[in-house]
Amino acid sequence: EPMEPHTLRADRRYKQRDATELARVLTGWSVGRTENNGIEFEFREEVHDDNNKRLFGATLRGGGMNQGVAVIRGLADHKYTADFISYKLCRYLIRDEPSEALVEDVARVFRRTNGDLPKVYEAIIFSDDFLFRQNHRVKFKTPFEFTVSALRATGALMQNGDATHYMLGRMGQPTYRCVDPTGYYDQAEAWLDPGVLLHRWGFALSLANNDVKGLRVPDHLQANLSRSQLKIRLIQKLVPNEVDPQTREEIDAAFERGGAATAWGVVLGSPEFQQQ
């Protein structure tokens, strides 16, 4: 895991033996309890493998905790690590498939600054790619991003988060419960399952109608405005950019079915609101 999801990436010229040898290097790395019942790093020398290892074609003599520290620092400084982390940051901040030229530029900054992440972020945010029109609103919100943005957009007041946390689990992203060591995916393909999207739409309508236990949407959202005025207001508040004509039709239909609250729910569940 130190090599595949966090530094070199799976296809970057290391073999199964390297993974096995790295595991030997890290034997004895554990955790222990502090006097205040906290958790801290602990090196257990009695279960550490201090025999020679063969890692990435080089022989590592003996063992010890410092050997593991040196190997991890070597992984952190590796060119492939700069490439991989730069790619993941460009993917997260710009689009699911960032341009190779941008990733290369950002990786150079990563290597030049010894992994100074604020400098790396600057290289991405001030790049031409970040401002390109074709990269605008092309990322799809994760369930967590969708939920937080819905609460912010409506100004919902939270008294109890249990129901919201439950809905996050139904949407596929329970807090702190990701099974994979890589964390939750941030690409659209991981979240575009129709069955999971139903839970997003259900949450959006329930939130707008104050049917989520522990959440309360302020009354001013359903202000005494005409339909046309309220339609303009909710679009401007929730999706400041232009919405698709079909979404506008769905908003009108929602007013007919259930009034202003249902219209708010439809906009929260719209494709435009799902975009970052």
XYZ file of C-alpha atoms in Angstrom:
276
model
C 0.000 0.000 0.000
C 2.770 2.574 0.575
C 3.763 1.995 -3.053
C 0.536 1.381 -4.972
C -2.081 3.950 -3.850
C 0.163 6.540 -2.208
C 3.498 6.903 -4.025
C 4.634 5.008 -7.140
C 1.297 3.679 -8.482
C 0.610 0.075 -9.423
C 2.064 0.117 -12.939
C 5.363 1.801 -12.088
C 8.015 -0.913 -12.471
C 8.007 -2.547 -9.086
C 7.448 -6.242 -8.633
C 5.721 -8.458 -6.119
C 9.079 -9.184 -4.530
C 9.559 -5.456 -3.897
C 6.209 -5.382 -2.068
C 7.248 -8.399 0.007
C 10.646 -6.928 0.818
C 9.105 -3.589 1.795
C 6.811 -5.486 4.161
C 9.929 -7.004 5.752
C 11.460 -3.536 6.086
C 8.369 -2.356 7.955
C 8.022 -5.304 10.323
C 7.814 -4.087 13.887
C 6.138 -0.799 12.915
C 3.108 -0.732 15.155
C 1.075 1.403 17.552
C 0.874 1.499 21.308
C -1.248 3.141 23.977
C -0.155 6.267 25.828
C -0.791 6.933 29.510
C -3.867 8.959 28.536
C -5.212 6.022 26.496
C -4.219 7.657 23.235
C -2.439 5.990 20.341
C 1.125 6.629 19.212
C 3.690 5.061 16.885
C 5.709 2.223 18.363
C 8.655 0.314 16.927
C 8.719 -3.265 18.248
C 12.247 -4.466 17.715
C 11.485 -7.988 18.937
C 9.295 -8.687 15.878
C 11.389 -6.740 13.353
C 13.141 -8.596 10.510
C 16.763 -7.406 10.665
C 18.090 -9.681 7.939
C 19.297 -8.261 4.621
C 16.626 -7.317 2.045
C 16.658 -6.849 -1.717
C 14.483 -3.860 -2.668
C 14.279 -2.279 -6.134
C 17.442 -4.122 -7.151
C 19.518 -2.843 -4.222
C 20.636 -4.745 -1.123
C 19.625 -3.287 2.237
C 21.932 -4.522 4.972
C 20.579 -5.334 8.394
C 17.451 -3.629 9.630
C 16.137 -1.238 12.246
C 13.575 1.532 12.320
C 15.840 3.985 10.474
C 15.992 1.604 7.524
C 12.226 1.924 7.126
C 12.379 5.708 7.467
C 15.035 5.861 4.732
C 12.948 3.692 2.387
C 9.819 5.791 2.916
C 11.774 9.009 2.305
C 13.131 7.451 -0.863
C 9.618 6.660 -2.041
C 8.485 10.207 -1.228
C 11.365 11.674 -3.268
C 10.892 9.351 -6.247
C 10.060 10.843 -9.652
C 7.091 8.516 -10.049
C 5.631 9.764 -6.771
C 5.754 13.339 -8.060
C 4.037 12.209 -11.274
C 1.336 10.225 -9.487
C 0.416 12.800 -6.836
C 0.439 15.598 -9.407
C -1.913 13.562 -11.612
C -4.311 12.916 -8.738
C -4.368 16.585 -7.712
C -4.978 17.731 -11.304
C -7.770 15.176 -11.573
C -9.320 16.356 -8.334
C -9.125 20.080 -9.063
C -9.713 20.262 -12.834
C -11.213 17.220 -14.567
C -11.292 13.423 -14.407
C -8.791 13.159 -17.283
C -6.359 16.098 -16.969
C -4.007 16.927 -19.831
C -0.607 15.241 -19.834
C 1.112 18.599 -20.364
C -0.436 20.035 -17.206
C 0.462 16.984 -15.132
C 4.067 17.193 -16.354
C 4.268 20.900 -15.490
C 2.854 20.328 -12.021
C 5.140 17.342 -11.422
C 8.143 19.522 -12.209
C 7.000 21.999 -9.562
C 6.526 19.097 -7.134
C 10.096 17.899 -7.683
C 11.626 21.381 -7.691
C 9.993 22.305 -4.368
C 10.510 18.877 -2.736
C 6.782 18.300 -2.585
C 5.743 21.700 -1.221
C 1.995 21.198 -1.659
C 0.925 24.877 -1.500
C 3.308 25.532 -4.401
C 1.850 22.541 -6.231
C -1.697 23.852 -5.689
C -0.641 27.251 -7.033
C 0.762 25.623 -10.166
C -2.627 24.001 -10.805
C -4.900 26.903 -9.880
C -2.915 29.483 -11.855
C -2.561 27.254 -14.902
C -4.342 27.892 -18.200
C -6.133 24.553 -17.841
C -7.819 25.708 -14.659
C -9.388 28.634 -16.548
C -10.274 26.857 -19.796
C -13.999 27.015 -20.555
C -14.073 23.318 -21.425
C -12.933 22.508 -17.883
C -15.765 24.461 -16.270
C -18.270 22.366 -14.308
C -17.026 19.049 -15.664
C -16.460 17.396 -12.288
C -19.298 15.449 -10.670
C -19.922 15.950 -6.960
C -19.298 13.052 -4.623
C -22.180 12.278 -2.234
C -20.394 14.174 0.531
C -19.836 17.227 -1.683
C -23.431 17.094 -2.873
C -24.804 16.899 0.668
C -22.628 19.684 2.054
C -23.360 21.963 -0.904
C -27.106 21.338 -0.526
C -26.980 22.259 3.153
C -24.961 25.381 2.407
C -27.139 26.481 -0.504
C -30.356 26.189 1.490
C -28.902 27.493 4.756
C -30.263 24.401 6.488
C -29.904 24.340 10.272
C -28.697 21.044 11.724
C -29.861 19.923 15.145
C -28.898 16.291 14.712
C -26.779 14.728 11.970
C -27.822 11.092 12.302
C -30.357 11.110 9.468
C -27.986 12.992 7.170
C -25.191 10.552 7.938
C -27.548 7.666 7.226
C -28.423 9.166 3.840
C -24.717 9.575 3.012
C -24.384 5.845 3.551
C -27.310 5.181 1.211
C -25.616 7.394 -1.390
C -22.480 5.260 -1.086
C -20.149 7.441 0.979
C -20.519 6.788 4.716
C -18.172 9.033 6.673
C -14.848 7.418 7.652
C -15.983 3.993 6.453
C -14.274 3.600 3.107
C -13.216 -0.011 2.600
C -10.398 0.726 0.144
C -7.122 2.257 1.422
C -7.179 4.671 -1.519
C -10.199 6.500 -0.094
C -13.400 7.326 -1.946
C -13.132 7.958 -5.682
C -13.572 11.479 -7.010
C -14.313 10.518 -10.633
C -17.829 10.714 -12.016
C -17.959 7.068 -13.089
C -17.811 5.989 -9.449
C -21.045 7.839 -8.568
C -23.240 7.766 -11.672
C -25.086 4.611 -10.689
C -28.845 5.206 -11.212
C -29.741 3.355 -8.028
C -27.466 5.540 -5.918
C -28.639 8.713 -7.677
C -32.190 7.934 -6.548
C -31.024 8.484 -2.973
C -29.601 11.881 -3.937
C -32.919 12.931 -5.443
C -34.778 11.593 -2.422
C -32.535 13.560 -0.065
C -32.946 16.734 -2.146
C -36.751 16.559 -2.051
C -36.831 15.596 1.621
C -34.478 18.436 2.538
C -36.512 21.029 0.627
C -39.723 19.801 2.275
C -38.164 19.696 5.777
C -38.599 15.930 5.947
C -35.027 15.118 7.052
C -34.926 14.559 10.781
C -32.533 16.936 12.492
C -32.465 19.434 9.607
C -34.536 22.555 9.166
C -34.622 24.698 6.020
C -35.384 28.363 6.836
C -38.877 29.524 5.975
C -37.591 32.402 3.850
C -36.689 29.953 1.089
C -40.411 29.523 0.458
C -40.919 33.309 0.451
C -44.183 34.826 -0.735
C -43.055 35.462 -4.304
C -44.733 34.795 -7.613
C -43.784 31.595 -9.394
C -41.647 33.411 -11.964
C -39.859 35.423 -9.261
C -39.224 32.370 -7.105
C -38.008 30.387 -10.100
C -35.435 33.082 -10.898
C -34.404 33.255 -7.254
C -33.834 29.561 -6.735
C -31.918 29.154 -9.997
C -29.681 32.108 -9.175
C -29.071 30.839 -5.650
C -28.492 27.172 -6.407
C -27.024 27.132 -9.935
C -25.776 30.657 -10.738
C -24.921 29.652 -14.294
C -27.522 28.918 -16.951
C -29.603 25.748 -16.610
C -30.736 23.404 -19.338
C -34.195 24.032 -20.861
C -35.297 20.581 -19.711
C -34.411 21.494 -16.126
C -36.550 24.628 -16.441
C -39.444 22.469 -17.628
C -38.956 20.143 -14.652
C -39.009 23.135 -12.300
C -42.328 24.316 -13.763
C -43.743 20.818 -13.442
C -42.544 20.663 -9.825
C -44.421 23.865 -9.004
C -47.566 22.256 -10.402
C -47.056 19.019 -8.425
C -45.983 20.300 -5.037
C -45.346 23.999 -4.968
C -42.216 25.927 -4.094
C -40.608 23.330 -1.807
C -40.811 20.628 -4.463
C -39.306 23.038 -7.002
C -36.371 23.647 -4.641
C -35.899 19.892 -4.357
C -35.926 19.458 -8.133
C -33.194 22.070 -8.561
C -31.088 20.484 -5.805
C -31.404 17.174 -7.617
C -30.812 18.616 -11.083
C -27.781 17.713 -13.251
C -26.555 21.296 -12.967
C -26.413 21.166 -9.164
C -24.541 17.859 -9.305
C -21.674 19.580 -11.109
C -18.797 21.075 -9.167
